[in-house]
GROMACS .gro file of C-alpha atoms in nm:
model
  212
    1MET     CA    1  -3.167   3.759  -4.439
    2THR     CA    2  -2.869   3.880  -4.288
    3GLU     CA    3  -2.654   4.071  -4.298
    4PRO     CA    4  -2.287   4.049  -4.443
    5THR     CA    5  -1.997   3.966  -4.151
    6ARG     CA    6  -1.819   4.300  -4.187
    7PRO     CA    7  -1.483   4.235  -4.201
    8MET     CA    8  -1.213   4.303  -3.945
    9ARG     CA    9  -1.042   4.616  -3.892
   10ARG     CA   10  -0.740   4.604  -3.884
   11GLN     CA   11  -0.662   4.693  -3.470
   12ASP     CA   12  -0.870   4.431  -3.444
   13ILE     CA   13  -0.705   4.213  -3.611
   14ARG     CA   14  -0.334   4.323  -3.427
   15ARG     CA   15  -0.551   4.366  -3.102
   16GLU     CA   16  -0.603   3.972  -3.202
   17ASN     CA   17  -0.299   3.860  -3.260
   18GLU     CA   18  -0.124   3.976  -3.031
   19LYS     CA   19  -0.428   3.811  -2.745
   20ALA     CA   20  -0.339   3.507  -2.939
   21ILE     CA   21   0.096   3.603  -2.975
   22LEU     CA   22   0.095   3.709  -2.598
   23LEU     CA   23  -0.133   3.319  -2.455
   24ALA     CA   24   0.124   3.133  -2.720
   25ALA     CA   25   0.405   3.341  -2.500
   26GLU     CA   26   0.232   3.218  -2.148
   27LYS     CA   27   0.250   2.896  -2.218
   28VAL     CA   28   0.588   2.884  -2.424
   29PHE     CA   29   0.738   3.064  -2.117
   30ALA     CA   30   0.586   2.908  -1.841
   31GLU     CA   31   0.700   2.512  -1.949
   32ALA     CA   32   1.049   2.641  -2.067
   33GLY     CA   33   1.142   2.918  -1.923
   34PHE     CA   34   1.308   3.239  -2.095
   35GLY     CA   35   1.637   3.035  -2.196
   36GLY     CA   36   1.431   2.743  -2.412
   37ALA     CA   37   1.213   2.960  -2.527
   38THR     CA   38   1.249   3.070  -2.907
   39MET     CA   39   1.026   3.296  -3.047
   40GLN     CA   40   0.982   3.001  -3.369
   41LEU     CA   41   0.818   2.772  -3.055
   42ILE     CA   42   0.592   3.036  -3.032
   43ALA     CA   43   0.520   3.157  -3.355
   44ASP     CA   44   0.449   2.821  -3.422
   45LEU     CA   45   0.215   2.845  -3.103
   46ALA     CA   46   0.031   3.072  -3.224
   47GLY     CA   47  -0.052   2.993  -3.535
   48LEU     CA   48   0.165   3.271  -3.689
   49PRO     CA   49   0.494   3.280  -3.933
   50LYS     CA   50   0.785   3.435  -3.729
   51ALA     CA   51   0.782   3.741  -3.950
   52ASN     CA   52   0.489   3.787  -3.825
   53LEU     CA   53   0.611   3.733  -3.451
   54HIS     CA   54   0.801   3.963  -3.504
   55TYR     CA   55   0.660   4.283  -3.636
   56TYR     CA   56   0.506   4.246  -3.257
   57PHE     CA   57   0.740   4.224  -3.074
   58ALA     CA   58   1.129   4.272  -3.252
   59THR     CA   59   1.301   4.123  -2.960
   60LYS     CA   60   1.197   3.820  -2.640
   61GLU     CA   61   1.339   4.036  -2.473
   62GLU     CA   62   1.054   4.205  -2.546
   63LEU     CA   63   0.791   3.964  -2.529
   64TYR     CA   64   0.891   3.826  -2.211
   65ARG     CA   65   0.856   4.123  -2.124
   66SER     CA   66   0.480   4.230  -2.216
   67VAL     CA   67   0.393   3.857  -2.092
   68VAL     CA   68   0.550   3.945  -1.758
   69GLN     CA   69   0.380   4.302  -1.766
   70ASN     CA   70   0.071   4.162  -1.896
   71ILE     CA   71   0.033   3.957  -1.572
   72PHE     CA   72   0.097   4.250  -1.303
   73GLU     CA   73  -0.145   4.394  -1.498
   74ILE     CA   74  -0.431   4.220  -1.474
   75TRP     CA   75  -0.333   4.185  -1.078
   76LEU     CA   76  -0.367   4.524  -1.010
   77GLN     CA   77  -0.720   4.511  -1.163
   78ALA     CA   78  -0.793   4.279  -0.922
   79ALA     CA   79  -0.715   4.495  -0.632
   80ASN     CA   80  -0.882   4.776  -0.743
   81CYS     CA   81  -1.211   4.613  -0.580
   82PHE     CA   82  -0.980   4.740  -0.277
   83ASP     CA   83  -0.986   5.096  -0.309
   84ALA     CA   84  -1.387   5.110  -0.319
   85ALA     CA   85  -1.435   4.888  -0.003
   86ARG     CA   86  -1.589   4.995   0.292
   87GLY     CA   87  -1.334   4.803   0.468
   88PRO     CA   88  -1.137   4.430   0.458
   89VAL     CA   89  -1.450   4.171   0.431
   90ASP     CA   90  -1.633   4.359   0.146
   91GLY     CA   91  -1.226   4.468   0.027
   92ILE     CA   92  -1.060   4.129   0.053
   93SER     CA   93  -1.340   3.869  -0.002
   94ALA     CA   94  -1.343   4.077  -0.342
   95TYR     CA   95  -1.029   4.097  -0.399
   96ILE     CA   96  -0.912   3.711  -0.273
   97ASP     CA   97  -1.215   3.575  -0.502
   98ALA     CA   98  -1.059   3.801  -0.802
   99LYS     CA   99  -0.748   3.680  -0.789
  100MET     CA  100  -0.798   3.247  -0.695
  101GLU     CA  101  -1.031   3.297  -1.072
  102ILE     CA  102  -0.689   3.424  -1.234
  103SER     CA  103  -0.517   3.168  -1.120
  104ARG     CA  104  -0.725   2.943  -1.288
  105ARG     CA  105  -0.811   3.166  -1.582
  106HIS     CA  106  -0.438   3.272  -1.628
  107PRO     CA  107  -0.172   2.962  -1.452
  108ASP     CA  108   0.134   3.005  -1.756
  109GLY     CA  109   0.084   3.399  -1.623
  110SER     CA  110   0.142   3.374  -1.361
  111LYS     CA  111   0.412   3.089  -1.328
  112VAL     CA  112   0.611   3.301  -1.557
  113TRP     CA  113   0.623   3.623  -1.258
  114ALA     CA  114   0.760   3.370  -1.046
  115SER     CA  115   0.984   3.223  -1.210
  116GLU     CA  116   1.112   3.521  -1.267
  117VAL     CA  117   1.064   3.658  -0.912
  118MET     CA  118   1.284   3.369  -0.829
  119HIS     CA  119   1.549   3.379  -1.015
  120GLY     CA  120   1.633   3.799  -0.883
  121ALA     CA  121   1.379   3.866  -1.108
  122PRO     CA  122   1.711   3.959  -1.399
  123VAL     CA  123   1.445   4.124  -1.629
  124LEU     CA  124   1.141   4.292  -1.411
  125GLN     CA  125   1.377   4.439  -1.195
  126ASP     CA  126   1.320   4.828  -1.269
  127TYR     CA  127   0.904   4.692  -1.254
  128MET     CA  128   0.934   4.607  -0.965
  129GLU     CA  129   1.109   4.894  -0.774
  130SER     CA  130   0.909   5.128  -0.915
  131THR     CA  131   0.482   5.007  -1.034
  132LEU     CA  132   0.497   4.722  -0.778
  133ARG     CA  133   0.667   4.917  -0.501
  134GLU     CA  134   0.376   5.176  -0.572
  135TRP     CA  135   0.107   5.027  -0.595
  136THR     CA  136   0.233   4.734  -0.251
  137ASN     CA  137   0.257   5.122  -0.008
  138GLY     CA  138  -0.109   5.167  -0.174
  139ARG     CA  139  -0.265   4.909  -0.098
  140VAL     CA  140  -0.057   4.898   0.274
  141GLU     CA  141  -0.211   5.285   0.335
  142ILE     CA  142  -0.599   5.087   0.317
  143ILE     CA  143  -0.492   4.836   0.485
  144GLY     CA  144  -0.353   5.044   0.783
  145ARG     CA  145  -0.654   5.259   0.707
  146TRP     CA  146  -0.899   4.993   0.830
  147ILE     CA  147  -0.671   4.881   1.094
  148GLU     CA  148  -0.726   5.213   1.245
  149GLU     CA  149  -1.079   5.231   1.175
  150GLY     CA  150  -1.101   4.998   1.450
  151LYS     CA  151  -1.240   4.657   1.094
  152MET     CA  152  -0.961   4.467   1.164
  153ASP     CA  153  -0.681   4.340   1.445
  154PRO     CA  154  -0.339   4.555   1.356
  155VAL     CA  155  -0.158   4.297   1.165
  156ASP     CA  156   0.100   4.452   0.923
  157PRO     CA  157  -0.019   4.512   0.612
  158ARG     CA  158   0.255   4.348   0.423
  159HIS     CA  159   0.273   4.018   0.528
  160LEU     CA  160  -0.118   3.987   0.456
  161LEU     CA  161  -0.028   4.093   0.150
  162TYR     CA  162   0.227   3.824   0.093
  163MET     CA  163  -0.006   3.602   0.239
  164LEU     CA  164  -0.320   3.677  -0.010
  165TRP     CA  165  -0.071   3.629  -0.252
  166ALA     CA  166   0.148   3.346  -0.229
  167THR     CA  167  -0.280   3.114  -0.096
  168THR     CA  168  -0.421   3.251  -0.401
  169GLN     CA  169  -0.131   3.176  -0.678
  170HIS     CA  170  -0.072   2.826  -0.493
  171TYR     CA  171  -0.391   2.740  -0.736
  172ALA     CA  172  -0.160   2.852  -1.102
  173ASP     CA  173   0.154   2.802  -0.981
  174PHE     CA  174   0.135   2.447  -0.746
  175GLY     CA  175  -0.149   2.298  -1.028
  176HIS     CA  176   0.011   1.980  -1.105
  177GLN     CA  177   0.045   1.924  -0.736
  178ILE     CA  178  -0.302   2.013  -0.669
  179GLU     CA  179  -0.473   1.850  -0.968
  180THR     CA  180  -0.264   1.473  -0.860
  181LEU     CA  181  -0.385   1.582  -0.511
  182ASN     CA  182  -0.701   1.630  -0.697
  183GLY     CA  183  -0.703   1.262  -0.795
  184GLY     CA  184  -0.533   1.339  -1.153
  185LYS     CA  185  -0.845   1.580  -1.232
  186SER     CA  186  -0.853   1.919  -1.214
  187LEU     CA  187  -1.072   2.092  -0.972
  188SER     CA  188  -1.459   2.128  -1.081
  189ASP     CA  189  -1.623   2.434  -1.009
  190ARG     CA  190  -1.801   2.353  -0.733
  191GLN     CA  191  -1.428   2.261  -0.583
  192TRP     CA  192  -1.281   2.581  -0.639
  193ARG     CA  193  -1.634   2.767  -0.487
  194GLU     CA  194  -1.534   2.601  -0.190
  195ALA     CA  195  -1.096   2.703  -0.192
  196LYS     CA  196  -1.284   3.017  -0.244
  197GLU     CA  197  -1.552   3.017   0.091
  198ASN     CA  198  -1.253   2.844   0.279
  199ILE     CA  199  -0.915   3.110   0.177
  200LYS     CA  200  -1.211   3.364   0.263
  201ARG     CA  201  -1.274   3.207   0.562
  202VAL     CA  202  -0.946   3.167   0.663
  203ILE     CA  203  -0.826   3.492   0.624
  204LEU     CA  204  -1.052   3.706   0.817
  205THR     CA  205  -1.192   3.532   1.079
  206GLY     CA  206  -0.711   3.603   1.121
  207ILE     CA  207  -0.731   3.880   1.074
  208GLY     CA  208  -1.005   3.919   1.307
  209ALA     CA  209  -1.204   4.127   1.021
  210GLN     CA  210  -1.580   4.273   1.151
  211PRO     CA  211  -1.824   4.386   0.870
  212ALA     CA  212  -1.854   4.710   0.751
   0.00000   0.00000   0.00000
């Protein structure tokens, strides 16, 4: 005899609604930009009444900020591998794997972030000057330590990070171009694996990374 389905708790419903709203907002902001997006469009895509949308996010700017911060928080979690890594082979390899998966799973969020930055970060400049700068400085210190320990060549840590971001996020921000050059088809699981391995090979060889 099967047990009756337990009703969703209020916090579970809230979590599911917020998730649906953020996913819908990612897509709308990525396709229409901040100016072209409307709360009604986002509510319709999320399958919720507009009034419900305003219950969770009072303004379009608040929702937009949440979308961009959400993708950045996901990127931050991917970078945790830096802190525990024994060296650049482990740390950078894991980071590339994680960033590539994010580009595959959250392409719209990446596009929204890219658009925000290309327009001079009108909404998130304060976030970039605080959270992003602090995170970047922390990773620069780790890469600098690897260089001092002789585990990789003395490259500029910031330019290495910029290269990693540009390469991995290209697969999200320019996904349509990649699909066009792939015969109009999305990359298969095998092609994603090959992309990761090629990026790791090029980057790690280029910085002279040595196994820990």
